[in-house]
Amino acid sequence: MKVQSLLSLLLLCLLYFHPTLSGGYILPEYRALLSVKSSITHDPFSALSTWNASTSHCNWKGITCHPSSRRVIALDLSNLLLSGTLSSDLSNLRFLSELSVAGNDLSGAIPAELSSLSALRVLDLSYNRFNGTFPSQLSLLKNLQVLDLSGNYMIGDLPLAVTQMPNLRHLNLGENSFSGRITSQFGQWKFLEYLDVSYNDLEGPIPQEIGNLTNLRELYIGGYTSMYCGIPSEIGNLSELVSFRANSCNLSGEIPAWFAELKNLRLLQLSDNKLHGAIPEFIADMPELEKLYLWENNFSGIIPQRLGRNGKLQVLILSSNNLTGTLPPDMCFGNQLEILSTRENLLVGPIPDALGRCESLSRIVMEHNFLNGSIPRDLFGLPNLTYVMLQNNRLTGKFPIFSRNDSKLGILDISDNKVHGEVPSWIWRLPYLVILNLSHNCLETLDENLNSPNTSQSSLKMIDLQSNQLQGQLSTLPLHFLYTSQMALLELTFFSVSRNKFDGAIPTSLCNATTLNVLDLSHNHLTGMIPQCLIEMSGVLSVMGNNLTGVIPDSFPFNCNLEILVLNGNQLEGELPKSLDRCNATLGVLDIGNNLIQDTFPCYLKNIDTLRVLILRSNQFHGSINCLDANTTWSKLQILDLASNHFVGKFPICYFSSWKAMMGTEKEMESKGGSDHIVADSFSQDSFSLAYQIRVNLTLKGQDLEFEKILTIITSLDLSCNSFDGDIPKEIGEFKVLYALNLSHNAFTGQIPQALVNLRALESLDLSSNKLIGEIPLQLADCLTFLSTLNLSFNQLVGKIPQIRQFATFSESSFEGNIGLCDFPMKEKCIHEELGPSAPPYSVNSIDWDFLSVELGFVFGLGIFIGPLIFWTRWRKRYYKHVDDIVFKMFPRTYIRIENYRSGVHKNEGRQARKNQGGR
């Protein structure tokens, strides 16, 4: 009996382990699982730490065993951030029904050995880094019901092997790199309820056989990258369909009528296509519709006014179309609406009052329309509202006064409207409010209770109140919440009250805001001195356009992180602080123009490689600039403005081979057109990407202008109104992407350099009021095709004005004060120095006496009166010299024309005389 039992046990072992008797070598399940663990190279959460031989594998994390047979029937390792590969030894788990490794970082090929898992019902490999083609052997998984490969790097044609899995109910191949077409075989499943092939590299239309999937409830076919995806009308037969997405696949035309047959549709996503026409009324009549995404199309006409009346609408996104008319009144009829976005349309009329009672509303995004009327009184007090974007409309009325202590509002932007009245104190008490933008409105006063203790609980990170009509002193603002210690990680980083009517001194309490990144107090009526502590801040400091006095504190710290310093338009005096050189790792914009600074050129700035804008204009800088040499490292400099100072001597531009931002490349030159110029890297911003708009005052095209986004459009060199002398350096021709060049009102001599023809991006050129001589280079007119402003007036230029391209459009004021220039637009016609062989011989009768004036006749009459004197040679010479002087002073252009004519006649007479002599 014992021997028989032993033989039976031996036979079982042979059947289990011998490859020829059992059909292949089979690992025990726990060993197969340990092989799976060994293929994992990184386990950040130690999720597989329990996988060891000391315990039963049925107790390991992620393992589910059958309660009686103790066989592994499910393996779930999803969302553990595991790295490594998927072991082929999984094929030894012969009773495995469910396998999920979704949401990890596994890579490599999908093991073809998984095809032996005949009991597998669920295979979820989504959101990993699996690559290669789909193993065709997996078509043997005839019992598979769920296959999810989404979010990987699979390639090759969309696999036909999946069409041989007859029991599939859920198939997701989306977000891979599959190519080819969806074939007709994809319409043969009997039980399929979910199909997603979106965001691949597929092409061609959807086959009409998709209409045979009568059990289909969810269909996602969007995100084609190359070709039109084409939706067949047979999809209208899918009566069970509840979700349909066909976004981003070049759909055009109008929404087809067969969509009206989809009575059970809850989600319709047709965004980012080329659909046009009106949104059909039947969309509003879909009884089950909950989510409608139609953004980024060309829809026009009005929004169906019945939209939302089914009482089930949750999400409505119609942004970036051409919709007109008013907002539907019943979008929140069932109090289910959570997200409403109609931004960038042409909508008019008021915001429906019903939205102020929509307690389900979480996000409202309606910026860039033409909405008018008042903001609903209770809108900002909705209990679930977190995000409000109403900027760039025509909203009026007073700021809503309602608030609630449990508000969840985090972002509030109503900028660029016409809201007026008082800024209420409740704004500063909202516990979750991070971004507040009330700029560009008509707000006038601040609530008297702004400085109540509750405001210290604020989480504000951005406050933008610029361009209103707020007045009073800055100390009336609740500045104490800027430096609250309880919210250290969320302290304010952006604070702007620019372009208001605040007066008084800059409050020293701002100095306690140690994490303040941007402080813009520009264009107010502030007085007094700049607090020393503000000089020590990092990021951006702008106090432009105030009435500040005193000296700039010489207290820039050794670890200076200042990026932008704008002090333009005050009454600051003294010298420029030498401690500015401590900002040599970060300083990008330095603008101290229009002050009373008395100093020599700040040579210590020459080694700040981060410098992009340097404006010293309209101060009292003096002396020569001889410290800028080959060691100057202004590789990023785009704007240099030294105008209206007292600089003298030669400008050492010959050393500026490091000014790469003005030189550009050939590719940049070819792309220049209009006002698109160097796109500079943006300055560092915080996590909210608070794009501070750098404003710089420049004199361009004869006007004082303030520019925003200056570093994306302008490259400028302005040395005007100084006493620079010598020739204009030819090296300036290397600045090939220069937008504006102003060398006017100096003492430059010599000719206009031919090298200027290389400045093909130039739009403004001013060389007026110098001592330039010679002719205007013809190539200058031929090459500067973007030139819109030219001023060469009040020099000593001569010759014919070029009549090609832009030069033919400039007025006389561009050339006046050059007595030797002629032809259009000047009134004087050019007389050539050589008249040619057919010119008549000189005679008294050939002189054009129309050139002479009444004054000249008076002088000659006087000459007749003293006629006897002309017989004495000395007096005769003095007399005619006196006549020439008078003519030149009174009529310089006429004098030059006469002289040119006389010279031509004398040359012609000389040639004729030589011919006569040669004939003899």
Short mmCIF file of C-alpha atoms in Angstrom, two decimals, residues 155-364:
data_model
loop_
_atom_site.label_atom_id
_atom_site.label_comp_id
_atom_site.label_asym_id
_atom_site.label_seq_id
_atom_site.Cartn_x
_atom_site.Cartn_y
_atom_site.Cartn_z
CA ILE A 155 3.95 50.78 -32.85
CA GLY A 156 2.99 49.05 -36.07
CA ASP A 157 -0.39 48.78 -37.72
CA LEU A 158 -3.47 48.79 -35.54
CA PRO A 159 -3.45 45.09 -34.57
CA LEU A 160 -5.94 42.84 -36.34
CA ALA A 161 -5.20 40.13 -33.77
CA VAL A 162 -7.62 41.80 -31.35
CA THR A 163 -10.48 41.21 -33.80
CA GLN A 164 -9.99 37.47 -33.21
CA MET A 165 -10.92 37.82 -29.54
CA PRO A 166 -14.66 37.22 -29.87
CA ASN A 167 -15.64 37.93 -26.26
CA LEU A 168 -14.11 41.39 -25.95
CA ARG A 169 -16.29 43.91 -24.18
CA HIS A 170 -13.70 46.60 -23.47
CA LEU A 171 -10.88 47.46 -25.93
CA ASN A 172 -8.59 50.44 -25.36
CA LEU A 173 -5.67 50.93 -27.76
CA GLY A 174 -5.57 54.71 -27.33
CA GLU A 175 -2.54 56.95 -26.75
CA ASN A 176 0.01 54.83 -28.55
CA SER A 177 1.76 55.15 -31.90
CA PHE A 178 -0.25 52.63 -33.88
CA SER A 179 -0.56 53.50 -37.56
CA GLY A 180 -2.63 52.46 -40.54
CA ARG A 181 -6.43 52.40 -40.74
CA ILE A 182 -9.32 51.10 -38.72
CA THR A 183 -10.40 48.15 -40.85
CA SER A 184 -13.88 46.71 -41.39
CA GLN A 185 -13.00 43.78 -39.06
CA PHE A 186 -13.35 46.24 -36.15
CA GLY A 187 -17.11 46.05 -36.66
CA GLN A 188 -17.56 42.30 -36.03
CA TRP A 189 -17.67 42.04 -32.22
CA LYS A 190 -21.00 40.99 -30.77
CA PHE A 191 -20.45 42.06 -27.18
CA LEU A 192 -18.14 45.09 -27.42
CA GLU A 193 -19.28 47.98 -25.24
CA TYR A 194 -16.15 50.16 -25.14
CA LEU A 195 -13.82 51.03 -28.04
CA ASP A 196 -10.98 53.56 -27.86
CA VAL A 197 -8.47 54.00 -30.69
CA SER A 198 -7.88 57.72 -30.11
CA TYR A 199 -4.54 59.53 -30.15
CA ASN A 200 -2.62 57.26 -32.47
CA ASP A 201 -1.13 57.90 -35.89
CA LEU A 202 -4.12 56.52 -37.74
CA GLU A 203 -5.46 57.82 -41.02
CA GLY A 204 -8.48 57.53 -43.20
CA PRO A 205 -12.20 57.43 -42.37
CA ILE A 206 -13.94 55.30 -39.76
CA PRO A 207 -15.40 52.21 -41.50
CA GLN A 208 -19.18 52.06 -41.74
CA GLU A 209 -19.06 48.59 -40.16
CA ILE A 210 -18.57 50.34 -36.80
CA GLY A 211 -22.33 50.84 -37.00
CA ASN A 212 -22.71 47.05 -36.46
CA LEU A 213 -21.48 47.27 -32.86
CA THR A 214 -25.00 47.52 -31.52
CA ASN A 215 -23.96 47.01 -27.89
CA LEU A 216 -21.39 49.81 -28.00
CA ARG A 217 -21.81 52.37 -25.23
CA GLU A 218 -18.55 54.32 -25.49
CA LEU A 219 -16.69 55.21 -28.71
CA TYR A 220 -13.51 57.31 -28.73
CA ILE A 221 -11.88 57.93 -32.10
CA GLY A 222 -10.31 61.38 -31.77
CA GLY A 223 -6.79 62.68 -31.78
CA TYR A 224 -5.68 61.77 -35.30
CA THR A 225 -2.42 63.47 -36.13
CA SER A 226 -2.40 63.42 -39.90
CA MET A 227 -5.63 62.91 -41.81
CA TYR A 228 -9.36 63.43 -41.75
CA CYS A 229 -11.01 60.76 -39.61
CA GLY A 230 -14.43 60.84 -41.29
CA ILE A 231 -17.46 59.75 -39.27
CA PRO A 232 -19.97 57.50 -41.10
CA SER A 233 -23.68 58.08 -40.65
CA GLU A 234 -24.04 54.43 -39.56
CA ILE A 235 -22.89 55.52 -36.09
CA GLY A 236 -26.40 56.89 -35.77
CA ASN A 237 -27.48 53.23 -35.46
CA LEU A 238 -25.66 52.85 -32.15
CA SER A 239 -28.71 53.40 -30.02
CA GLU A 240 -26.93 52.35 -26.80
CA LEU A 241 -24.15 54.91 -27.22
CA VAL A 242 -23.71 57.14 -24.16
CA SER A 243 -20.22 58.64 -24.83
CA PHE A 244 -18.81 59.72 -28.17
CA ARG A 245 -15.50 61.52 -28.69
CA ALA A 246 -14.19 62.57 -32.10
CA ASN A 247 -12.02 65.52 -31.11
CA SER A 248 -8.93 66.68 -33.02
CA CYS A 249 -9.46 64.76 -36.23
CA ASN A 250 -10.04 67.45 -38.89
CA LEU A 251 -13.80 67.11 -39.03
CA SER A 252 -15.40 69.79 -41.20
CA GLY A 253 -18.86 70.84 -42.27
CA GLU A 254 -21.87 71.06 -39.96
CA ILE A 255 -22.85 68.66 -37.19
CA PRO A 256 -24.79 65.95 -39.08
CA ALA A 257 -28.43 65.41 -38.30
CA TRP A 258 -28.01 61.74 -37.50
CA PHE A 259 -26.60 62.75 -34.11
CA ALA A 260 -30.22 63.43 -33.16
CA GLU A 261 -30.80 59.63 -33.20
CA LEU A 262 -28.41 59.13 -30.27
CA LYS A 263 -31.09 59.55 -27.62
CA ASN A 264 -28.97 58.06 -24.82
CA LEU A 265 -25.94 60.23 -25.42
CA ARG A 266 -24.52 61.73 -22.23
CA LEU A 267 -21.13 62.94 -23.47
CA LEU A 268 -20.47 64.52 -26.87
CA GLN A 269 -16.90 65.64 -27.61
CA LEU A 270 -16.29 67.24 -31.03
CA SER A 271 -13.75 69.86 -29.98
CA ASP A 272 -10.65 71.00 -31.89
CA ASN A 273 -12.05 70.37 -35.36
CA LYS A 274 -13.15 72.55 -38.27
CA LEU A 275 -16.88 72.29 -37.81
CA HIS A 276 -18.92 75.34 -38.72
CA GLY A 277 -22.46 76.59 -38.93
CA ALA A 278 -24.84 76.87 -36.00
CA ILE A 279 -24.99 74.47 -33.08
CA PRO A 280 -28.12 72.45 -33.96
CA GLU A 281 -31.17 72.83 -31.77
CA PHE A 282 -31.43 69.04 -31.42
CA ILE A 283 -28.23 69.13 -29.31
CA ALA A 284 -30.17 71.07 -26.67
CA ASP A 285 -33.01 68.54 -26.89
CA MET A 286 -30.89 65.45 -26.13
CA PRO A 287 -32.69 64.17 -23.02
CA GLU A 288 -29.64 62.60 -21.32
CA LEU A 289 -26.91 65.07 -22.31
CA GLU A 290 -24.54 65.83 -19.42
CA LYS A 291 -21.26 66.93 -21.01
CA LEU A 292 -20.87 68.91 -24.24
CA TYR A 293 -17.42 69.80 -25.62
CA LEU A 294 -17.44 71.89 -28.81
CA TRP A 295 -14.46 74.21 -28.23
CA GLU A 296 -11.94 75.19 -30.93
CA ASN A 297 -14.22 75.04 -33.96
CA ASN A 298 -15.78 77.65 -36.22
CA PHE A 299 -19.33 77.54 -34.91
CA SER A 300 -21.35 80.71 -35.41
CA GLY A 301 -24.85 81.87 -34.65
CA ILE A 302 -26.45 81.74 -31.24
CA ILE A 303 -26.19 79.08 -28.56
CA PRO A 304 -29.44 77.03 -28.48
CA GLN A 305 -31.46 78.76 -25.80
CA ARG A 306 -32.97 75.48 -24.53
CA LEU A 307 -29.54 74.11 -23.64
CA GLY A 308 -29.61 72.85 -20.07
CA ARG A 309 -33.37 72.47 -19.79
CA ASN A 310 -33.04 68.69 -19.54
CA GLY A 311 -31.84 69.37 -16.00
CA LYS A 312 -28.79 67.12 -16.37
CA LEU A 313 -26.12 69.38 -17.91
CA GLN A 314 -22.83 69.19 -15.97
CA VAL A 315 -20.13 70.45 -18.35
CA LEU A 316 -20.54 72.97 -21.18
CA ILE A 317 -17.40 74.05 -23.02
CA LEU A 318 -17.97 76.18 -26.14
CA SER A 319 -14.73 78.20 -26.06
CA SER A 320 -12.89 79.57 -29.08
CA ASN A 321 -15.65 79.77 -31.65
CA ASN A 322 -17.54 82.64 -33.29
CA LEU A 323 -20.75 82.33 -31.32
CA THR A 324 -22.97 85.38 -31.02
CA GLY A 325 -26.10 86.29 -29.13
CA THR A 326 -26.73 85.81 -25.43
CA LEU A 327 -26.10 83.03 -22.95
CA PRO A 328 -28.94 80.50 -22.49
CA PRO A 329 -30.89 81.31 -19.33
CA ASP A 330 -31.39 77.73 -18.04
CA MET A 331 -27.94 76.16 -18.27
CA CYS A 332 -28.15 75.26 -14.57
CA PHE A 333 -31.82 74.31 -14.60
CA GLY A 334 -31.25 71.07 -12.66
CA ASN A 335 -28.50 72.56 -10.44
CA GLN A 336 -26.01 70.08 -11.90
CA LEU A 337 -23.76 72.45 -13.88
CA GLU A 338 -20.15 72.30 -12.69
CA ILE A 339 -18.03 73.73 -15.52
CA LEU A 340 -19.09 76.52 -17.88
CA SER A 341 -16.66 77.86 -20.46
CA THR A 342 -17.57 80.20 -23.32
CA ARG A 343 -14.29 82.10 -23.58
CA GLU A 344 -13.16 83.73 -26.84
CA ASN A 345 -16.47 84.14 -28.60
CA LEU A 346 -18.61 87.13 -29.60
CA LEU A 347 -21.28 86.79 -26.94
CA VAL A 348 -23.22 89.81 -25.72
CA GLY A 349 -25.75 90.57 -23.04
CA PRO A 350 -25.65 89.95 -19.30
CA ILE A 351 -24.54 86.96 -17.28
CA PRO A 352 -27.81 85.19 -16.44
CA ASP A 353 -28.90 85.86 -12.86
CA ALA A 354 -29.69 82.15 -12.52
CA LEU A 355 -25.95 81.40 -12.49
CA GLY A 356 -25.74 83.33 -9.22
CA ARG A 357 -27.94 80.60 -7.70
CA CYS A 358 -26.14 77.63 -9.32
CA GLU A 359 -24.67 76.00 -6.21
CA SER A 360 -23.11 73.16 -8.20
CA LEU A 361 -20.95 75.57 -10.25
CA SER A 362 -17.21 75.07 -9.78
CA ARG A 363 -15.63 76.86 -12.75
CA ILE A 364 -16.90 79.74 -14.84
#
